[in-house]
Short mmCIF file of C-alpha atoms and ligand atoms in Angstrom, two decimals:
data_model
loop_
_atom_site.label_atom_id
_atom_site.label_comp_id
_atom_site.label_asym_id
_atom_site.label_seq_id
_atom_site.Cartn_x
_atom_site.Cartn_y
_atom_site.Cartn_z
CA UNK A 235 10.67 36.93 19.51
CA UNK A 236 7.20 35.31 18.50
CA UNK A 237 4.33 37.76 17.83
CA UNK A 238 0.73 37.29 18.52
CA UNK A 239 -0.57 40.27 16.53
CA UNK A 240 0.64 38.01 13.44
CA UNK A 241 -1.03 39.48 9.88
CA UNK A 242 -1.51 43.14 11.16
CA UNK A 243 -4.93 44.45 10.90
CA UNK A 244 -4.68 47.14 8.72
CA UNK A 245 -3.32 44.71 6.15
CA UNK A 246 -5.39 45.33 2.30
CA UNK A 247 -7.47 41.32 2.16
CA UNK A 248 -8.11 40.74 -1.14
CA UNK A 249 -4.70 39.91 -3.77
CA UNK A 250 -2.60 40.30 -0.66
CA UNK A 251 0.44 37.87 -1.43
CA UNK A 252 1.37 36.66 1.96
CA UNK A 253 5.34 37.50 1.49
CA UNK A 254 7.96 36.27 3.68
CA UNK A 255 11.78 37.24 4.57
CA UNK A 256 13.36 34.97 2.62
CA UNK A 257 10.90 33.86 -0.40
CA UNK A 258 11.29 30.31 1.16
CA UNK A 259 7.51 29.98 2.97
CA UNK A 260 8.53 26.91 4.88
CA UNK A 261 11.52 24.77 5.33
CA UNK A 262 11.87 21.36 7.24
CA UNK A 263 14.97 19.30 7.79
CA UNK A 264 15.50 15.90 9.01
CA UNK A 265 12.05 16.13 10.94
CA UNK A 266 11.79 12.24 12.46
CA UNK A 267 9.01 11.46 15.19
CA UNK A 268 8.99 7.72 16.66
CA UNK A 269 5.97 6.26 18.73
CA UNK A 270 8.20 3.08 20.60
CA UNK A 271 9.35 0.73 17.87
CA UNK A 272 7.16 2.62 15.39
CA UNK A 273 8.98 5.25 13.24
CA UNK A 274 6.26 7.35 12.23
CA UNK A 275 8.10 10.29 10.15
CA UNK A 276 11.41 9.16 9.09
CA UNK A 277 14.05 12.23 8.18
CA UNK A 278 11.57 14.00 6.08
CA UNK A 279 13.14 17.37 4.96
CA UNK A 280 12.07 19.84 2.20
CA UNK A 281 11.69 23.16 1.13
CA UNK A 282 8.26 25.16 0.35
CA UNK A 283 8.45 28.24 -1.69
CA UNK A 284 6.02 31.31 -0.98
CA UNK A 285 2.95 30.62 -2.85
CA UNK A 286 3.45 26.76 -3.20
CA UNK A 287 0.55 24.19 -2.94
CA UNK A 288 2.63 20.77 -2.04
CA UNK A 289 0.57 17.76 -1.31
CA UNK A 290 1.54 14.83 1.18
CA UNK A 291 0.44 11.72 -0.61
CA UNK A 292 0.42 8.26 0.56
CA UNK A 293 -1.46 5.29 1.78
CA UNK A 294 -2.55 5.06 5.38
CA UNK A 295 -0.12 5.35 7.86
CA UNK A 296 2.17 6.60 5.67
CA UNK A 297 3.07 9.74 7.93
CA UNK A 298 1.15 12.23 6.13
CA UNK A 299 -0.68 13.77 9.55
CA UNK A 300 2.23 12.93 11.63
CA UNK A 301 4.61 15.67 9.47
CA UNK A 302 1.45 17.81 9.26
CA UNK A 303 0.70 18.16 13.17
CA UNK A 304 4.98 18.39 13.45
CA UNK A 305 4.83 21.89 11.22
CA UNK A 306 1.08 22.76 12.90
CA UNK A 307 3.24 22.10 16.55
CA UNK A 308 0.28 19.57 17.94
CA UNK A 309 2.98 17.33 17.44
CA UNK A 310 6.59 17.64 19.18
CA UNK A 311 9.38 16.27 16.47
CA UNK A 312 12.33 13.80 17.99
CA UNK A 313 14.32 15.66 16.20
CA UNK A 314 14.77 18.04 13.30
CA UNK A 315 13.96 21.54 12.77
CA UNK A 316 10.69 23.68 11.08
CA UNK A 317 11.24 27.44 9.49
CA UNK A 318 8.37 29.54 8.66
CA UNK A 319 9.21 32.69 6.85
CA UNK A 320 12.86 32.17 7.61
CA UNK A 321 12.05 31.91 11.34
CA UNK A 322 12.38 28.42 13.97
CA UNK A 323 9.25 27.73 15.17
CA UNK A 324 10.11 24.06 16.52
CA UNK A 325 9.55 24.79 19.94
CA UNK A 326 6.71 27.37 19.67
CA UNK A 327 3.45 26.76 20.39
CA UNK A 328 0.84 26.59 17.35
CA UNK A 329 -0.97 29.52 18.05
CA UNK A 330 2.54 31.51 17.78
CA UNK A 331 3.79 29.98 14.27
CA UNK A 332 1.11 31.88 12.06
CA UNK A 333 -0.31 29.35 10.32
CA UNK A 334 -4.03 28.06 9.58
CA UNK A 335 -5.49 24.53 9.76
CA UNK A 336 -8.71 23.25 7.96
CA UNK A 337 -8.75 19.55 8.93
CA UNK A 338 -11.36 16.78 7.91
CA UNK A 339 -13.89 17.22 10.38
CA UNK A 340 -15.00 20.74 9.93
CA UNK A 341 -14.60 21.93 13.86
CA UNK A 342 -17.00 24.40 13.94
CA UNK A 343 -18.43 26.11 16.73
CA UNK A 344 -22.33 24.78 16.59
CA UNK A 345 -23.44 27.43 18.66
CA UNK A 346 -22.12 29.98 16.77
CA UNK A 347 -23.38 31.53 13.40
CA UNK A 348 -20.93 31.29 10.08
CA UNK A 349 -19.66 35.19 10.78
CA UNK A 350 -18.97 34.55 14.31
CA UNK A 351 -17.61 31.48 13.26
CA UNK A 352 -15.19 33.35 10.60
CA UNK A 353 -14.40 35.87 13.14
CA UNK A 354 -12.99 33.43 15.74
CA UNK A 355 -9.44 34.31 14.90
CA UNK A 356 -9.61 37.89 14.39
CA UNK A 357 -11.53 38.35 17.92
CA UNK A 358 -8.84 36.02 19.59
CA UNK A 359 -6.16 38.34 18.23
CA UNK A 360 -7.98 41.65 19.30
CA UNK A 361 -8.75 43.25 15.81
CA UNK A 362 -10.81 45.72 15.89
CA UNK A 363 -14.72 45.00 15.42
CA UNK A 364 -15.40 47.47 12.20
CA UNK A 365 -12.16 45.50 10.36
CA UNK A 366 -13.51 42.34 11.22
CA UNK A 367 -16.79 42.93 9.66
CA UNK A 368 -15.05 43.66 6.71
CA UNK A 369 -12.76 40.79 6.35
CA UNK A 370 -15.20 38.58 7.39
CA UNK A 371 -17.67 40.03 4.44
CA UNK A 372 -14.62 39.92 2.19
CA UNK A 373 -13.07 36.27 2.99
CA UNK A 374 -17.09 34.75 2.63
CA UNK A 375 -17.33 36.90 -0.71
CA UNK A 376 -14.25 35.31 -2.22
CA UNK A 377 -15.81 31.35 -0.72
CA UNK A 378 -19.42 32.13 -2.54
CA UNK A 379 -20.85 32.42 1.29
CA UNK A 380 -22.12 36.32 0.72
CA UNK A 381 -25.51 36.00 2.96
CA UNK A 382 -24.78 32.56 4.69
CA UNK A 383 -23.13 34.88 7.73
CA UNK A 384 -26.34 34.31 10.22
CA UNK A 385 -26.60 30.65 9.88
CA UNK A 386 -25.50 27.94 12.20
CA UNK A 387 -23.58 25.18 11.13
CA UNK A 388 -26.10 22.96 11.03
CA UNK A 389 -28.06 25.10 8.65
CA UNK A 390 -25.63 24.62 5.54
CA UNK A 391 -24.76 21.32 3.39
CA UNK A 392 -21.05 19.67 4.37
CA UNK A 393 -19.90 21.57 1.42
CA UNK A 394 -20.98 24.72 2.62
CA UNK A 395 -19.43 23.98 6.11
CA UNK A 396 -16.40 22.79 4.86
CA UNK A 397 -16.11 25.96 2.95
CA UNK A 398 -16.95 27.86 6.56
CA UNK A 399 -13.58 26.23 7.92
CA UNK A 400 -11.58 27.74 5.06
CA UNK A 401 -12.39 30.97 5.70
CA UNK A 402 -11.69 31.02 8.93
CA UNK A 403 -8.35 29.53 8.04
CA UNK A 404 -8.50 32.49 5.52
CA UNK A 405 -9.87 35.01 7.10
CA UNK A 406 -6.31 36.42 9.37
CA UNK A 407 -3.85 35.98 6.24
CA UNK A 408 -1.45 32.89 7.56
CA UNK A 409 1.28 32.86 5.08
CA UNK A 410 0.86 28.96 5.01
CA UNK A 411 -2.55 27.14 5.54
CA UNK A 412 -2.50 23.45 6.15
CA UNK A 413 -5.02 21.10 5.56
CA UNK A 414 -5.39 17.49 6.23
CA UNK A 415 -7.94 15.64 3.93
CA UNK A 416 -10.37 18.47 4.08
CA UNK A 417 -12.41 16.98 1.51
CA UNK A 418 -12.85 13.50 2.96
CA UNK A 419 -16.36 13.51 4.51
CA UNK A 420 -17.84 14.82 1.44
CA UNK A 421 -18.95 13.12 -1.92
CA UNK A 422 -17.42 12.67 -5.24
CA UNK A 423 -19.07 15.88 -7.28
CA UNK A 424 -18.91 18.44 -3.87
CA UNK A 425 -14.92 17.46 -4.01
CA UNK A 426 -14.63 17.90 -7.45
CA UNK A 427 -16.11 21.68 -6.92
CA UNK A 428 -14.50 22.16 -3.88
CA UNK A 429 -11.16 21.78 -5.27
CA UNK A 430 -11.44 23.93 -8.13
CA UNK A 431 -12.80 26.22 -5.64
CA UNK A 432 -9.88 25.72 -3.49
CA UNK A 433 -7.27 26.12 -5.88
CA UNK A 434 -8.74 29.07 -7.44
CA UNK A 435 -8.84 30.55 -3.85
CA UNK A 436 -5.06 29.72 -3.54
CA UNK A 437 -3.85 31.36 -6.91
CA UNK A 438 -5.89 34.11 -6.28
CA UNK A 439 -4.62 34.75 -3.11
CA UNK A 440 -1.04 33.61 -3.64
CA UNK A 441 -1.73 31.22 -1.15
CA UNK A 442 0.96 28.61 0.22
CA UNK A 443 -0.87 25.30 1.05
CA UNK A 444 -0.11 22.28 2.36
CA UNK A 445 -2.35 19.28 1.72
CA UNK A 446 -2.64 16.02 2.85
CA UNK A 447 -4.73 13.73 0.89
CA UNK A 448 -4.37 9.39 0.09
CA UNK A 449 -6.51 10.24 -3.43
CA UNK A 450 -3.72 10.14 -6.29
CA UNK A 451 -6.13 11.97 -8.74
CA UNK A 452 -6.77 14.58 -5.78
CA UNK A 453 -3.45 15.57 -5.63
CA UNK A 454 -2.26 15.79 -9.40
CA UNK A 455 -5.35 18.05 -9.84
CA UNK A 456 -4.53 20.66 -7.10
CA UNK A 457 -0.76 20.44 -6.43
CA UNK A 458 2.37 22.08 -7.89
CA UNK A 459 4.25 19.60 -6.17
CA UNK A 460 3.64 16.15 -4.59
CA UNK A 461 5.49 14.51 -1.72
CA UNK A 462 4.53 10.80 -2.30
CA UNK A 463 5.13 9.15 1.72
CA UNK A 464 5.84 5.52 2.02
CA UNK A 465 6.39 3.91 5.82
CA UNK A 466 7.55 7.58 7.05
CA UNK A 467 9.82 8.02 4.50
CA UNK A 468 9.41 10.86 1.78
CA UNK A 469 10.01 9.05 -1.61
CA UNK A 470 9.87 11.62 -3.89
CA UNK A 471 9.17 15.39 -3.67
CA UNK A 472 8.29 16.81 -7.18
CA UNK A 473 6.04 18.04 -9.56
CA UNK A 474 2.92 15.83 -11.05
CA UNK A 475 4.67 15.50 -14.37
CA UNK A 476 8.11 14.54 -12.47
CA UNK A 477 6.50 11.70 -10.58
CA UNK A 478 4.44 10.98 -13.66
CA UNK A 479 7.05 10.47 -15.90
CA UNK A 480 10.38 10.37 -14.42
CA UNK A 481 9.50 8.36 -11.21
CA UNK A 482 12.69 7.66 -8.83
CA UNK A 483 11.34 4.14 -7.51
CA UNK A 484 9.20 1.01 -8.50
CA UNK A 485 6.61 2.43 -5.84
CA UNK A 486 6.36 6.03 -7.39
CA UNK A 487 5.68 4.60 -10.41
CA UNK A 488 2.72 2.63 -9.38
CA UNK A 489 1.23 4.49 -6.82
CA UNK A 490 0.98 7.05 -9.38
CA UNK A 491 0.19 5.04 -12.41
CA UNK A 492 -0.15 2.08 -11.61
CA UNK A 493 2.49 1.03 -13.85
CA UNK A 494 3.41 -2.29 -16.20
CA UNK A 495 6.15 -3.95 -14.54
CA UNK A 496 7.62 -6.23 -16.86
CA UNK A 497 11.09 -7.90 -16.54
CA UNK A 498 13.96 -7.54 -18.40
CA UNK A 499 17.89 -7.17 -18.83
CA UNK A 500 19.84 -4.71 -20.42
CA UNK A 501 21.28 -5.98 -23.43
CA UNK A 502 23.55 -2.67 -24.31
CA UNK A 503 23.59 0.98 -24.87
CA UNK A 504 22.75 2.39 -28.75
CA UNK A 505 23.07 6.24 -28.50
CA UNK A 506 20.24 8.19 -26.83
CA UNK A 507 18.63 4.73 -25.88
CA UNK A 508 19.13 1.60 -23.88
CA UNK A 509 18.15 -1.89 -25.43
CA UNK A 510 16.08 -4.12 -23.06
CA UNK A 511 15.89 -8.08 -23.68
CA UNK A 512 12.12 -8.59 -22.19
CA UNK A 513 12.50 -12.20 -20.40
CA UNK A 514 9.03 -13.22 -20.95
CA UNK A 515 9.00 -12.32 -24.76
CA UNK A 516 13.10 -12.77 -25.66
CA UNK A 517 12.50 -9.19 -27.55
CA UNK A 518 14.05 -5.80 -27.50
CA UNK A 519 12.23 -2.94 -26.10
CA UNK A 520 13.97 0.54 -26.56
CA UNK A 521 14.05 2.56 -23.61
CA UNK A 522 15.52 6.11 -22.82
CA UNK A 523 19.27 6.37 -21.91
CA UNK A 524 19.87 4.99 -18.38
CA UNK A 525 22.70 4.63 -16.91
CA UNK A 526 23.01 0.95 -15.75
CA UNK A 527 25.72 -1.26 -17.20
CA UNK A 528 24.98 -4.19 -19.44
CA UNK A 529 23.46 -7.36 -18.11
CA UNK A 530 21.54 -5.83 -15.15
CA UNK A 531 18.35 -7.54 -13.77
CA UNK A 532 15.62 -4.82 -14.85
CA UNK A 533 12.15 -3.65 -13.98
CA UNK A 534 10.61 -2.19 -16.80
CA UNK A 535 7.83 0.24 -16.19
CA UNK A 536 5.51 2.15 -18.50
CA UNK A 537 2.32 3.45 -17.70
CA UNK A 538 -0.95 2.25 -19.25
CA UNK A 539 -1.18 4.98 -20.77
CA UNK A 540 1.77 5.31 -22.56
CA UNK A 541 1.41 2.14 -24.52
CA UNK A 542 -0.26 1.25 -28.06
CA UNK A 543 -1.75 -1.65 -29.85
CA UNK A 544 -0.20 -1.54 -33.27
CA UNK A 545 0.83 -4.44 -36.02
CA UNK A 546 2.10 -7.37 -34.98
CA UNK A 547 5.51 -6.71 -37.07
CA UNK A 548 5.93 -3.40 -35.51
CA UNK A 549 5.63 -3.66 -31.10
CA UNK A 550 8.30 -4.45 -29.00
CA UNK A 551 6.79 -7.82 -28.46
CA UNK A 552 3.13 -9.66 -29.46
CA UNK A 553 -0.06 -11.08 -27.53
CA UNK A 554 -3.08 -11.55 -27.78
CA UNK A 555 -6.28 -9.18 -26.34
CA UNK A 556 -7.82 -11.19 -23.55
CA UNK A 557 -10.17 -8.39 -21.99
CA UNK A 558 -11.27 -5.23 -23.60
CA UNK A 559 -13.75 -2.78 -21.69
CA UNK A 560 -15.21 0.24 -22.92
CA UNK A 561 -14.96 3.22 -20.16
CA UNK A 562 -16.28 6.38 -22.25
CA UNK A 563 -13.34 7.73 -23.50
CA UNK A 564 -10.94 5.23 -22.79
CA UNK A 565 -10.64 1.41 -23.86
CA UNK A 566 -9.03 -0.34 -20.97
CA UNK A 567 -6.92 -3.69 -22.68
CA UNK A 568 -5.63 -6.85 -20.60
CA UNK A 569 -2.74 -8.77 -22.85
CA UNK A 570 -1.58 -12.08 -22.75
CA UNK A 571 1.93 -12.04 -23.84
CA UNK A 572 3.09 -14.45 -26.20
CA UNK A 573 5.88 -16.39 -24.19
CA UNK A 574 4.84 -17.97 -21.08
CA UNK A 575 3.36 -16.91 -17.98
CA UNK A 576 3.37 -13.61 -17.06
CA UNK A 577 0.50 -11.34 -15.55
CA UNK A 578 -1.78 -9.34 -18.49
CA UNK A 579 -0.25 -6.45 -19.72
CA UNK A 580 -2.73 -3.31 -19.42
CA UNK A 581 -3.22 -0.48 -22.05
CA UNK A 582 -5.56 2.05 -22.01
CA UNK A 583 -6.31 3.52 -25.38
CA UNK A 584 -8.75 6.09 -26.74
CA UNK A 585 -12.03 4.42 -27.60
CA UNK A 586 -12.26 3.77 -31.07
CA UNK A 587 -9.10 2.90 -31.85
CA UNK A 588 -9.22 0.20 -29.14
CA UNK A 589 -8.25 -3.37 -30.16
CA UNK A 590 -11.11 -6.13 -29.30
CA UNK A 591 -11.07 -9.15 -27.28
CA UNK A 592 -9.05 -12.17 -28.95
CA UNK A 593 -7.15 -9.84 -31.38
CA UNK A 594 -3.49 -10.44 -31.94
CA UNK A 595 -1.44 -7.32 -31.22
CA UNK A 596 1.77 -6.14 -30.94
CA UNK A 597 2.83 -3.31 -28.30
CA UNK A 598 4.50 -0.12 -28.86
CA UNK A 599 5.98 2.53 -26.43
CA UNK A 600 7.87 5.57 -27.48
CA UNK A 601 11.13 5.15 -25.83
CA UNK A 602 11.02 8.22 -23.55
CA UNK A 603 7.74 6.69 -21.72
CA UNK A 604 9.79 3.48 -20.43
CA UNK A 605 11.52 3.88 -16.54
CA UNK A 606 13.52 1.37 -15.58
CA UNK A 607 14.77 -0.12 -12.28
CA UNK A 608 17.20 -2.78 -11.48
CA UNK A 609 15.18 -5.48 -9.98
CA UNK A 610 17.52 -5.79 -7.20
CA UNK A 611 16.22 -2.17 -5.87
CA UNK A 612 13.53 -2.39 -2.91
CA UNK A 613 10.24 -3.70 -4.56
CA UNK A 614 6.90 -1.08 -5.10
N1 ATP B 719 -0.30 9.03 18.84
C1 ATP B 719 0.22 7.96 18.26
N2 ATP B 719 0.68 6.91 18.97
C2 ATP B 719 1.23 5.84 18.39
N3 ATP B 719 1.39 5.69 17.06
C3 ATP B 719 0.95 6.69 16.28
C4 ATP B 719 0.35 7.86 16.82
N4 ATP B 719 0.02 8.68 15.77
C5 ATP B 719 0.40 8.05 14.66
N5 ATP B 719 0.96 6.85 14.95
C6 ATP B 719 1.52 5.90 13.97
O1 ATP B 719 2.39 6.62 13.12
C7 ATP B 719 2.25 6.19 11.78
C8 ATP B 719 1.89 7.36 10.88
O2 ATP B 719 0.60 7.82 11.20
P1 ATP B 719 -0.10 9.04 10.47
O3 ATP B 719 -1.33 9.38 11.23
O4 ATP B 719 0.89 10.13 10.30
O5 ATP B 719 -0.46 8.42 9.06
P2 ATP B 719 -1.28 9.04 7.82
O6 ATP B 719 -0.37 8.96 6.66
O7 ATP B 719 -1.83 10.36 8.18
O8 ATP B 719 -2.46 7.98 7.62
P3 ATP B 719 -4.02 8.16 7.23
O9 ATP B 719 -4.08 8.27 5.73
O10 ATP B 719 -4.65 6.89 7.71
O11 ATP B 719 -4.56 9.37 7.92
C9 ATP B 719 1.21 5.07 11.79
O12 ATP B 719 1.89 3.84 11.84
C10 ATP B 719 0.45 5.33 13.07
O13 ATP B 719 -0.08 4.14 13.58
MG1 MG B 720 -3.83 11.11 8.41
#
């Protein structure tokens, strides 16, 4: 059955890799809550290995918190079942699954000082008071807090508070830590430091983390993996470069990327590579081997990124530069492509080799870079 002592007390702090029965750190399957009509997680299942940091991305109301608060148990699941360490903890209560929360809103005690704060945990689970001075010097040591520990909350910056709620998520060893937008109430450069500071704190550690964040750029920095959440529904679970590259939908792609969509058809199959007839332009674009017959309706997607100004004679198809801005290291390019309507096609290309506004281009993509979708397949 459950137990409350959880990480035993005598347990070495620092480098301790929180290790479980099975290597697997946390396993869901087909977790589903509804709220009336409203389906709020939809079948999400998925497996976290030991050491793992997995983001839930997604727009609002996606059903990032909702699958959060189901593995934290503040939420009861319809249906489905949640494994931590190889053990069901869908009915327990959250102080029996052995886990530690840092949410948005920091939640600390006011009255309290930051090393009673830090020692909430350890006091609630009857450690001893000499080993909680110790962890509680150790975990504030490895958060840069060393001789914060007689403060009150309202004494430190948000940074410095927010950094308070991770170690007392730290602080009793939880072989999984969730957080939910920790970083939101703070500004651009204290996130920035806070998630190298988080991440280093997870690697050192061996840490498995689960994050919940809606900023695209804040989850390809920190995560090994990415659940991107759409309308309940997990969309794709995979690594930055994964989603990046080889995205499974329309919506991947450009909640990612935010890809070029241009359509097409697929005129046939040459080898390694499939020939796309662009309908705007009536030319071929080479794209990598996919497996749809000849004549489907296409989406073709390719990242900014991924595409080049070069000769007219050599692109997959011409236009000319409409709007060219300089953003430091980048030139961002809008192109109107020759052959009726269509919306601009953007490039972003390193500054200095960046074309200028009214130049006539062509556009070039290695084949490898371009997804594509039949058209016919749910729209992003
Ligand atoms: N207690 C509740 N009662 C009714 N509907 C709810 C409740 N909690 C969440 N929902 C609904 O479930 C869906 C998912 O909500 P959830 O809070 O999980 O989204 P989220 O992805 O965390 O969004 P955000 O980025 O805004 O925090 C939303 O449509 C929301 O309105
Ligand atoms: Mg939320």
């Amino acid at each position: 059955m459950a137990e409350f002592g959880i990480a035993a007390p005598s347990v070495k702090v620092a480098g301790n890799k929180p290790a479980t029965a099975t290597g697997k750190a946390l396993s869901v399957v087909a977790l589903r809550k509804t709220y009336g009509d409203v389906v709020a997680v939809d079948e999400a299942s998925m497996e976290i290995a030991a050491g793992e940091f997995v983001t839930f991305l997604g727009s609002s109301g996606s059903g990032k918190t909702t699958t959060l608060m189901m593995i934290a148990g503040f939420c009861e699941p319809d249906s489905g079942t949640i494994t931590v360490g190889g053990r069901d903890v869908t009915r327990l209560a959250p102080q029996k699954r052995n886990l530690g929360f840092v949410f948005q809103q920091y939640l600390l005690f006011p009255h309290m000082t930051v090393q009673e704060n830090v020692a909430f945990p350890l006091t609630l689970r009857g450690v001893p008071k000499d080993e909680i001075r110790r962890r509680v010097g150790e975990t504030l040591e490895i958060a840069g807090l060393s001789g914060f520990g007689g403060r009150k909350p309202r004494e430190l910056s948000g940074g410095q508070q927010q950094r308070v709620a991770l170690c007392r998520a730290l602080v009793y060893r939880p072989p999984v830590i969730l957080m939910d937008e920790p970083l939101g109430a703070l500004d651009k450069k204290l996130r920035d430091q806070l998630q190298v500071e988080i991440k280093t704190i997870q690697q050192e550690l061996g840490l498995t983390v689960i994050y919940v964040t809606h900023d695209q750029e804040e989850a390809l920095v920190m995560s090994d993996r990415i659940a991107v959440m759409r309308n309940g529904l997990i969309e794709q679970f995979d690594t930055p470069r994964e989603l990046f590259e080889r995205p499974k939908t329309p919506f991947v792609a450009d909640f990612l990327g935010a890809a070029n969509f241009l359509p097409g058809r697929i005129d046939k199959h040459d080898g390694e590579h499939t020939l796309v007839r662009l309908t705007q332009s009536g030319t071929l674009l080479k794209a990598r081997r996919h497996d749809l017959p000849s004549g489907t309706e296409v989406k073709v997607a390719v990242q900014p990124g991924r595409l080049r100004a070069c000769a007219t004679d050599d692109g997959f198809c011409t236009g000319t530069v409409e709007m060219a801005t300089y953003v430091g290291t980048l030139v961002r390019a809008g192109v109107r492509i020759d052959g009726g309507d269509g919306p601009l096609v953007r490039l972003e290309v390193p500054a200095g080799r960046g074309p200028v506004a009214g130049e006539r281009v062509g556009i070039t993509a290695d084949a490898d870079d371009v997804n594509l979708f039949p058209t016919d397949e749910k729209a992003g």
